[in-house]
Short mmCIF file of C-alpha atoms in Angstrom, two decimals:
data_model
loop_
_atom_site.label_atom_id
_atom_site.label_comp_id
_atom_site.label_asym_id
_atom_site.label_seq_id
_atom_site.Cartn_x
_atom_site.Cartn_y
_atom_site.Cartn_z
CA UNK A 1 9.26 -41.16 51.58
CA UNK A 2 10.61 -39.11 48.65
CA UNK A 3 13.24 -39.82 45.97
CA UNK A 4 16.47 -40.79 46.85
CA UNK A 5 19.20 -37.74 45.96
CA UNK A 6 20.14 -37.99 42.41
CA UNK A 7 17.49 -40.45 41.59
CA UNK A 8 15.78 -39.63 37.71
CA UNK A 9 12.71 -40.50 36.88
CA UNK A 10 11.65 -40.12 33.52
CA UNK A 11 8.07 -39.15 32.56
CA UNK A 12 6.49 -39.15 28.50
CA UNK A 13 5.38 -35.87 27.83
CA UNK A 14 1.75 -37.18 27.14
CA UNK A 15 -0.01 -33.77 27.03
CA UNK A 16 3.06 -32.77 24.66
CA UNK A 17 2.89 -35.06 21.97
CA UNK A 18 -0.99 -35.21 22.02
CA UNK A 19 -1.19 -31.22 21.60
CA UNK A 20 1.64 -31.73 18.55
CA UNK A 21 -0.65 -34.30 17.07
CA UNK A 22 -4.36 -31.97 17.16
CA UNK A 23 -1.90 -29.20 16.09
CA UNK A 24 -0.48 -31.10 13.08
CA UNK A 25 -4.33 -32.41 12.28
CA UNK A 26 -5.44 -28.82 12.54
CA UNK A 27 -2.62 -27.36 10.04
CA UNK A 28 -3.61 -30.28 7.53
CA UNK A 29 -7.41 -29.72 7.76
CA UNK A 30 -6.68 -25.72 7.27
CA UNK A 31 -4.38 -26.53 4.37
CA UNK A 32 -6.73 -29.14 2.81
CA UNK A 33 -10.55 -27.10 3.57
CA UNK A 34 -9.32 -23.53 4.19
CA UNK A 35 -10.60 -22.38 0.72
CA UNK A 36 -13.61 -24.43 1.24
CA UNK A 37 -13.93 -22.77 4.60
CA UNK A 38 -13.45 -19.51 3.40
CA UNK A 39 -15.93 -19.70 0.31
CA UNK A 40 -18.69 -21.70 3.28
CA UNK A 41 -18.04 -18.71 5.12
CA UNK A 42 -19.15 -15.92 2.46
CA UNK A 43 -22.47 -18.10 1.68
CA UNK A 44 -20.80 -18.07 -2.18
CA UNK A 45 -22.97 -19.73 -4.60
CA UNK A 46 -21.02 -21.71 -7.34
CA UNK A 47 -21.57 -20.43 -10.71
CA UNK A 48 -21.86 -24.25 -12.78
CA UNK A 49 -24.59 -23.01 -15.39
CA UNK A 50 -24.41 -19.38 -15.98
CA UNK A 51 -28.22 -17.48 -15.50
CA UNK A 52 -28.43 -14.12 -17.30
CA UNK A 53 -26.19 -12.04 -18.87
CA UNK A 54 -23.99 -10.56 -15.78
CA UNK A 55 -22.87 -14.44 -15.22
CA UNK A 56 -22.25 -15.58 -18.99
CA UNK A 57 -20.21 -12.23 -18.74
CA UNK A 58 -18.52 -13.06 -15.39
CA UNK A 59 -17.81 -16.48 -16.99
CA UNK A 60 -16.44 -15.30 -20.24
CA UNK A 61 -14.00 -12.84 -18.87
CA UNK A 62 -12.61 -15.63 -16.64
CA UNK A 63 -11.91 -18.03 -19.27
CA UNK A 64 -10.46 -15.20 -21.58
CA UNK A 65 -8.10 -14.70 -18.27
CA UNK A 66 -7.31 -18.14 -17.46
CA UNK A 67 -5.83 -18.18 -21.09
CA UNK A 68 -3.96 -15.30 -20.83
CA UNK A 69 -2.22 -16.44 -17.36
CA UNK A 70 -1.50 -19.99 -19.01
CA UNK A 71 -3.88 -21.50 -16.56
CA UNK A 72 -6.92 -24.00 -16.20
CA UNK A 73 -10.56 -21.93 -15.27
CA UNK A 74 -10.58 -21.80 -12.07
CA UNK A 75 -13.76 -22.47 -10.12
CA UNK A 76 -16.35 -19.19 -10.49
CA UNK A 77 -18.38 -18.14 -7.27
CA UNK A 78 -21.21 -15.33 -6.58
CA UNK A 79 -21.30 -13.82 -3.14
CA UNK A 80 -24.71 -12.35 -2.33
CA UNK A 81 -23.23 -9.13 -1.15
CA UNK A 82 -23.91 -5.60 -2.43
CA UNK A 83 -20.70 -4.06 -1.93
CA UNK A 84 -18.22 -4.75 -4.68
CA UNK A 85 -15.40 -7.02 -3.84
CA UNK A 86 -13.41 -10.22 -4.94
CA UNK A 87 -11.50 -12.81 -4.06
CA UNK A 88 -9.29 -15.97 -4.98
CA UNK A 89 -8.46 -18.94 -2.87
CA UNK A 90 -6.98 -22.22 -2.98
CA UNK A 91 -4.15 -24.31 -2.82
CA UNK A 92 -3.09 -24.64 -6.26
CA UNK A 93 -4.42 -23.42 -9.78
CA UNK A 94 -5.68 -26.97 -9.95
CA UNK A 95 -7.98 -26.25 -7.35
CA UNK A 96 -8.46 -22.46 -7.13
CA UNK A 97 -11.51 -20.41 -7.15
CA UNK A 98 -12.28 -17.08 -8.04
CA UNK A 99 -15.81 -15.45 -6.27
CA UNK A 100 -17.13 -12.03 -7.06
CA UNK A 101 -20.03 -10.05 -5.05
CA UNK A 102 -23.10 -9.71 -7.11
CA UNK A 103 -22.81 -5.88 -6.29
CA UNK A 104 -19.11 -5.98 -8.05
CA UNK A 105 -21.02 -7.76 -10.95
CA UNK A 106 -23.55 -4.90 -11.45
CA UNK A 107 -20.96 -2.13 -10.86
CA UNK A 108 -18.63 -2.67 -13.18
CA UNK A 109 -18.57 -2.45 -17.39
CA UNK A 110 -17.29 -5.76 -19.19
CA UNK A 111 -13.45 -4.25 -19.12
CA UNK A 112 -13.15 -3.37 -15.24
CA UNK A 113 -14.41 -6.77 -14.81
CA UNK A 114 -12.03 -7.95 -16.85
CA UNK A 115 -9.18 -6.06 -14.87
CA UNK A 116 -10.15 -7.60 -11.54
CA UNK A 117 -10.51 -10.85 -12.63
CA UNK A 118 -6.93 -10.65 -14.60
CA UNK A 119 -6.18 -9.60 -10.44
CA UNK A 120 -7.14 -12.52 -9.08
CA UNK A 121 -6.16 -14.66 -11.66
CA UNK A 122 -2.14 -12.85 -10.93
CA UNK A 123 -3.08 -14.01 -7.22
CA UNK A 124 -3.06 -17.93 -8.25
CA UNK A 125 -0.40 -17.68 -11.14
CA UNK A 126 2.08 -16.29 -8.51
CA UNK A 127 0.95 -18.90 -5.94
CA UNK A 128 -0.25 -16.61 -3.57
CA UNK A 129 -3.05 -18.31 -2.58
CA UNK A 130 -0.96 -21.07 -1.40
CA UNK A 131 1.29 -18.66 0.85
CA UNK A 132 -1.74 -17.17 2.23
CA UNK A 133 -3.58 -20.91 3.03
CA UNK A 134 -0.17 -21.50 4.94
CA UNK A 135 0.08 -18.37 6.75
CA UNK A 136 -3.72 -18.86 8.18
CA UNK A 137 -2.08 -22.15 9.41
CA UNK A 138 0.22 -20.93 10.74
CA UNK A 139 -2.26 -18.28 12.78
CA UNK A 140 -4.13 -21.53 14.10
CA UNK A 141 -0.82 -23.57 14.97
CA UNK A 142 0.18 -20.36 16.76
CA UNK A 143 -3.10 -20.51 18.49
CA UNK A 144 -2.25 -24.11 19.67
CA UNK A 145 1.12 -23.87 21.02
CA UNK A 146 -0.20 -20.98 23.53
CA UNK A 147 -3.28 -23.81 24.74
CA UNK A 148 -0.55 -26.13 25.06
CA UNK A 149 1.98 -24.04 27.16
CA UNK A 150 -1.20 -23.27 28.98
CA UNK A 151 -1.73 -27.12 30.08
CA UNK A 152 1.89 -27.67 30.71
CA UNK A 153 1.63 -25.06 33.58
CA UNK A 154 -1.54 -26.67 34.71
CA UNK A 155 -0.49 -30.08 34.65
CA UNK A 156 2.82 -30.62 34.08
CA UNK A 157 4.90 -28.16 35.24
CA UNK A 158 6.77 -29.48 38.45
CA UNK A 159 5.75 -31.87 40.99
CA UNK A 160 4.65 -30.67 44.51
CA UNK A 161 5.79 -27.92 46.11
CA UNK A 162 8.76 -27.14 43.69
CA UNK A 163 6.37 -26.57 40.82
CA UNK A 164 5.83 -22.98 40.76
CA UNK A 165 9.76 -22.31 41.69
CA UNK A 166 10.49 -25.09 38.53
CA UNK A 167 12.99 -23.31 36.19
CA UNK A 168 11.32 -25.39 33.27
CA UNK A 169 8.25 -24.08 34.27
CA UNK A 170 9.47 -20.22 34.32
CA UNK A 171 10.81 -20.51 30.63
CA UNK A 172 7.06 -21.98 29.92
CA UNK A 173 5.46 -19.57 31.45
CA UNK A 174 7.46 -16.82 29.89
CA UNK A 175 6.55 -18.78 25.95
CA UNK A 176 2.95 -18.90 26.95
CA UNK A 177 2.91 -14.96 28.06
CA UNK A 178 4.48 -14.46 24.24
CA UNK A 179 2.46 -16.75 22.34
CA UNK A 180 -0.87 -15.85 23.82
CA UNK A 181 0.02 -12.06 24.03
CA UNK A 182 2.84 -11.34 21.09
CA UNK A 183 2.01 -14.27 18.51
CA UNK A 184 -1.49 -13.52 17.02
CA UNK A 185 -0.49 -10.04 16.70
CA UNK A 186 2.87 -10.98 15.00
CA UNK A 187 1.41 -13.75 12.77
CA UNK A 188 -1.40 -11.00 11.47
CA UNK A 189 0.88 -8.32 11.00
CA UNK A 190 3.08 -10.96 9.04
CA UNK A 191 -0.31 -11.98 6.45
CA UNK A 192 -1.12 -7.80 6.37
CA UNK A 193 2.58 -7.13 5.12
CA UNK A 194 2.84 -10.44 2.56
CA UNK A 195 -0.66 -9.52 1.17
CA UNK A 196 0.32 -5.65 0.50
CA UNK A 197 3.41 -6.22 -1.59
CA UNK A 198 1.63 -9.39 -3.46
CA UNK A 199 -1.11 -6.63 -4.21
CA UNK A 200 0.96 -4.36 -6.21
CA UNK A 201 2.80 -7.64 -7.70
CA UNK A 202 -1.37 -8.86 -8.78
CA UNK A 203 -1.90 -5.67 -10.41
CA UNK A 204 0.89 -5.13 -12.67
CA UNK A 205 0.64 -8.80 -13.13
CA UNK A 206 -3.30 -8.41 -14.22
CA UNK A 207 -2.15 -5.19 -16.80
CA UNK A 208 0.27 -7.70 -18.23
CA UNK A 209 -2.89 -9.96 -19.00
CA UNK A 210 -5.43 -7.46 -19.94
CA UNK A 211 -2.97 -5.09 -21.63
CA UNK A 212 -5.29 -2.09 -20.27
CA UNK A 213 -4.11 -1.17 -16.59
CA UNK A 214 -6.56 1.92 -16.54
CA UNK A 215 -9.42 -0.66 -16.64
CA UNK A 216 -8.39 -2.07 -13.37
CA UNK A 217 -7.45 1.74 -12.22
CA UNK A 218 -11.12 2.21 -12.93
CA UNK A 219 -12.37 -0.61 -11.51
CA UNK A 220 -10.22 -0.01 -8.27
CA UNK A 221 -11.37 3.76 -7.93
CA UNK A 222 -15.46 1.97 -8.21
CA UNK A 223 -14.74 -0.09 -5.41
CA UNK A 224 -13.00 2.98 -2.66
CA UNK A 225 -15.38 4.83 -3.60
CA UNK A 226 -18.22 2.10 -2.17
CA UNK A 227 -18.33 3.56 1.47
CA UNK A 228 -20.21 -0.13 2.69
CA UNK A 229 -17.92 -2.86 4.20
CA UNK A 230 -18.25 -6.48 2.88
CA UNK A 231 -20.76 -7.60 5.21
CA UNK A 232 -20.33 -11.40 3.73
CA UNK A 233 -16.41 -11.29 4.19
CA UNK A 234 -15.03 -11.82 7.46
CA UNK A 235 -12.16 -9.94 8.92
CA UNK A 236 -9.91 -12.86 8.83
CA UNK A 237 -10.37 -13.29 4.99
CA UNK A 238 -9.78 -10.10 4.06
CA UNK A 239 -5.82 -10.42 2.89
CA UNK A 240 -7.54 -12.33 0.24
CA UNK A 241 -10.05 -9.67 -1.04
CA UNK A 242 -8.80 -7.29 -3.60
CA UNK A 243 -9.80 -4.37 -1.51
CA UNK A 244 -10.02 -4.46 1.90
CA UNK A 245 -13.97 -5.85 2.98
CA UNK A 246 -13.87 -3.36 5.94
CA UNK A 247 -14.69 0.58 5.88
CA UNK A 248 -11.09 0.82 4.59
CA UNK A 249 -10.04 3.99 6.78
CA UNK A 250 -7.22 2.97 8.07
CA UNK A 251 -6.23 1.06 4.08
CA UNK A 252 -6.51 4.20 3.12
CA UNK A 253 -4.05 6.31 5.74
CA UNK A 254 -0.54 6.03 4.51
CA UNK A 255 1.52 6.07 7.20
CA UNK A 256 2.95 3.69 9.57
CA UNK A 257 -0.32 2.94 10.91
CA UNK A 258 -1.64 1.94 7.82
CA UNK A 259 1.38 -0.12 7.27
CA UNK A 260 1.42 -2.46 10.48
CA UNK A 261 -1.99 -2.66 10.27
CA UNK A 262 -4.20 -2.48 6.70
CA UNK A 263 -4.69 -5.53 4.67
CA UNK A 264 -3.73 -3.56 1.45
CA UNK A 265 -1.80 -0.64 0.79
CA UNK A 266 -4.00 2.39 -0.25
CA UNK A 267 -6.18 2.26 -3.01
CA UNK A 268 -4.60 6.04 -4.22
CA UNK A 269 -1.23 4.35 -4.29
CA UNK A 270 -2.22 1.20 -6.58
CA UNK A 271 -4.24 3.48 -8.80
CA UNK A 272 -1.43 5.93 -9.30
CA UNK A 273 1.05 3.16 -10.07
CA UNK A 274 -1.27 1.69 -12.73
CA UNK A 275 -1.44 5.02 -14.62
CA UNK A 276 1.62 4.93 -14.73
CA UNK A 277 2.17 1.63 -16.63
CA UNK A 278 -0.81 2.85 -18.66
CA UNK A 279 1.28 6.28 -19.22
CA UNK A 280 4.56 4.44 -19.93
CA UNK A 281 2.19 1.79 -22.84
CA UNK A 282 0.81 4.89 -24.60
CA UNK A 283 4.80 6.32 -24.81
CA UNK A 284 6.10 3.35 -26.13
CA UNK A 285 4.14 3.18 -29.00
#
């Protein structure tokens, strides 16, 4: 015998507010391990006492830079990777690290160093560390609500045979379509835009520091002209790189493309502006 007309039955959403709580526990863990994650990931080796001269070096320059910015050391790191690269990550300059490729380390003289470091120290001055570490929870909550719109159909959606004619149920199905389909691409086109204007913020911020932008000009031209990709560097880390870890074609194509879609702007732009500022110190004095 079924319900009598206007009769309300009310159900708790279990499958609701046990998605909300894995998807709150999954934003905290990313916000509270990410960097560890990220550094696990790259199979970075901490640097606690420095072994020959390219790591007393590597240490050096960071503490002259953490002075500069105002800032504690952060946390040094070697990645066992040939191709030059860097990165910074954490959640605070309390906890931040800073982790270099061994093939940056023997590529570049004591002042280019200098220059990227001074870059990745501008990263966790300006906090961008932090805004990244949200954004990548923000990819995985994303990721979340789509599995949970995706049970709600299965499960939850309508009783009986009204279930697939449930209005309720359209408007889910119609979120899930979006958030499986539109939401990843959205979320990484969101971190690809942040991280190339925060890249041209890092290196006038690193000039500031070093007081020599054509070191970091130099150091940049080094590293596009590496043709290897970051092997050690993962796709999804790479808005935290100071080049892009990939082949770096499409970084390198100005265009709209290059804009939806490249972790940094191009390497010919950055380069260009920091002559500039270079240009503009030698007229001033």
């Amino acid at each position: 015998r079924g319900p009598e007309a206007g009769f309300y039955r009310h159900t708790v959403p279990w499958i609701g507010l046990v998605a909300s709580a894995i998807a709150g526990g999954v934003a905290w863990y990313s916000w509270r391990h990410g960097p560890d994650r990220v550094l696990a990931a790259t199979g970075a080796q901490e640097v606690i006492a420095p072994v020959g001269p390219d790591e007393t070096r590597l240490m050096n320059v960071t503490e002259e830079m953490a002075i500069a910015a105002g800032l504690p050391r952060p946390r040094v790191w070697i990645i066992p990777d040939e191709d030059p690269n860097a990165l910074a990550t954490g959640r605070d300059p309390g906890s931040s690290s800073i982790a270099v490729t061994r093939g940056l380390l023997r590529m570049l003289d004591r002042d280019e160093l200098q220059g990227v470091v001074a870059h990745e120290m501008a990263h966790i001055q300006n906090l961008d560390v932090r805004l990244m570490t949200l954004l990548a929870a923000m990819v995985g909550a994303l990721a979340l609500m789509s599995d949970v719109a995706g049970r709600y159909l299965r499960h939850g959606g309508g009783r009986g045979r009204n279930r697939k004619g449930s209005p309720l149920a359209l408007v889910v199905l119609i979120l899930w379509l979006l958030s499986l389909l539109v939401a990843p691409l959205v979320s990484r086109m969101l971190a690809m835009a942040v991280s190339r204007r925060r890249e041209f913020l890092a290196d006038a911020t690193a000039a500031q520091f070093t007081r020599n932008p054509m070191a970091l000009s130099r150091a940049l031209e080094k590293l596009g002209a590496a043709l290897p990709a970051t092997r050690s560097i993962t796709r999804g880390a790479a808005h935290l790189c100071i080049v892009d870890p990939s082949e770096r074609k499409l970084a390198e194509r100005p265009g709209r493309l290059g804009d939806l879609f490249a972790s940094h702007p191009p390497l010919a732009m950055r380069v260009t502006r920091l002559r500039g500022m270079a240009y503009q110190a030698l007229k001033g004095e």
